[in-house]
Amino acid sequence: MSEPGSSDAYEETRPFRVRSSTAEWAAAILRQRVTQGGLLPGSRLVEDELTAELEVSRNTLREAFRLLGHERLLEHKLNRGVYVRVLSPADVADIYRVRRMIEVAAVRRPDQDPIALTALRDAVSDAERAAAESRWLDVGTADLRYHQIIASLNGSQRVNAMMAQLLAELRLVFHTMDPRALHAPFLPRNRELLTLLESGRTAEAEDLLATYLDEAERLLLATYAQARTS
């Protein structure tokens, strides 16, 4: 389900069926495909294909669709089927409103988890390597992982789950732009933010991230506005 240009490093790894229903497991797989860029906004999900591939019943798959509908990733169109949502400018603004609350609070914390900082270094390196090889879909995937790790600095499993859903929505927004134009300006910012966190300069990290999120939101909203006028 990957787009051309993606690398083996980002191939799907299916979640284990641990402490979750089969429907939740199927929903986790589909959410992961959205986050990794394998399901595009407006694409139709074919029940027969997915029930066979995932080896689940039609009722189980429909429950997974329902769960992802609540997460605003899928929508049911009457007499037409289930589709990946196409997000609106209002969705973009709301996503960034919540990102500010989650991520800025995370970098403000004085004691950062060294394991998380190591994971951030890996995400930055993966993104930089993918950019050097012009694998821009993979850059986006690494960037989403980077921000999931940022959110984890809050130390809350509930926040982690909320952020995972939010970033899946954000991937759908990413498809509105050329990936290189979207991600290239923020690669050095991710490295700079990491350096500030490693140095314990939380106030500077907070300021940088707030500006970063403001600029990313403006960039995406400008793309939506241009699409409406073209």
mmCIF file of C-alpha atoms in Angstrom, residues 106 115-123 142 144-154 160 163 167:
data_model
loop_
_atom_site.group_PDB
_atom_site.id
_atom_site.type_symbol
_atom_site.label_atom_id
_atom_site.label_comp_id
_atom_site.label_asym_id
_atom_site.label_seq_id
_atom_site.Cartn_x
_atom_site.Cartn_y
_atom_site.Cartn_z
ATOM 1 C CA ALA A 106 5.914 18.584 25.888
ATOM 2 C CA ILE A 115 15.414 7.291 25.512
ATOM 3 C CA ALA A 116 12.991 9.651 23.776
ATOM 4 C CA LEU A 117 15.847 11.975 22.829
ATOM 5 C CA THR A 118 17.671 9.038 21.243
ATOM 6 C CA ALA A 119 14.517 8.188 19.295
ATOM 7 C CA LEU A 120 14.302 11.811 18.146
ATOM 8 C CA ARG A 121 17.889 11.646 16.896
ATOM 9 C CA ASP A 122 17.034 8.523 14.916
ATOM 10 C CA ALA A 123 13.946 10.169 13.398
ATOM 11 C CA ALA A 142 9.922 10.260 9.664
ATOM 12 C CA LEU A 144 5.382 12.390 11.799
ATOM 13 C CA ARG A 145 7.340 9.910 13.928
ATOM 14 C CA TYR A 146 9.473 12.799 15.214
ATOM 15 C CA HIS A 147 6.410 14.712 16.353
ATOM 16 C CA GLN A 148 4.841 11.609 17.900
ATOM 17 C CA ILE A 149 7.991 11.289 20.007
ATOM 18 C CA ILE A 150 7.804 14.989 20.924
ATOM 19 C CA ALA A 151 4.258 14.403 22.187
ATOM 20 C CA SER A 152 5.443 11.395 24.210
ATOM 21 C CA LEU A 153 7.615 13.725 26.301
ATOM 22 C CA ASN A 154 4.376 14.611 28.115
ATOM 23 C CA ASN A 160 0.162 9.450 22.842
ATOM 24 C CA MET A 163 -1.414 12.342 18.928
ATOM 25 C CA LEU A 167 -0.911 12.751 12.969
#
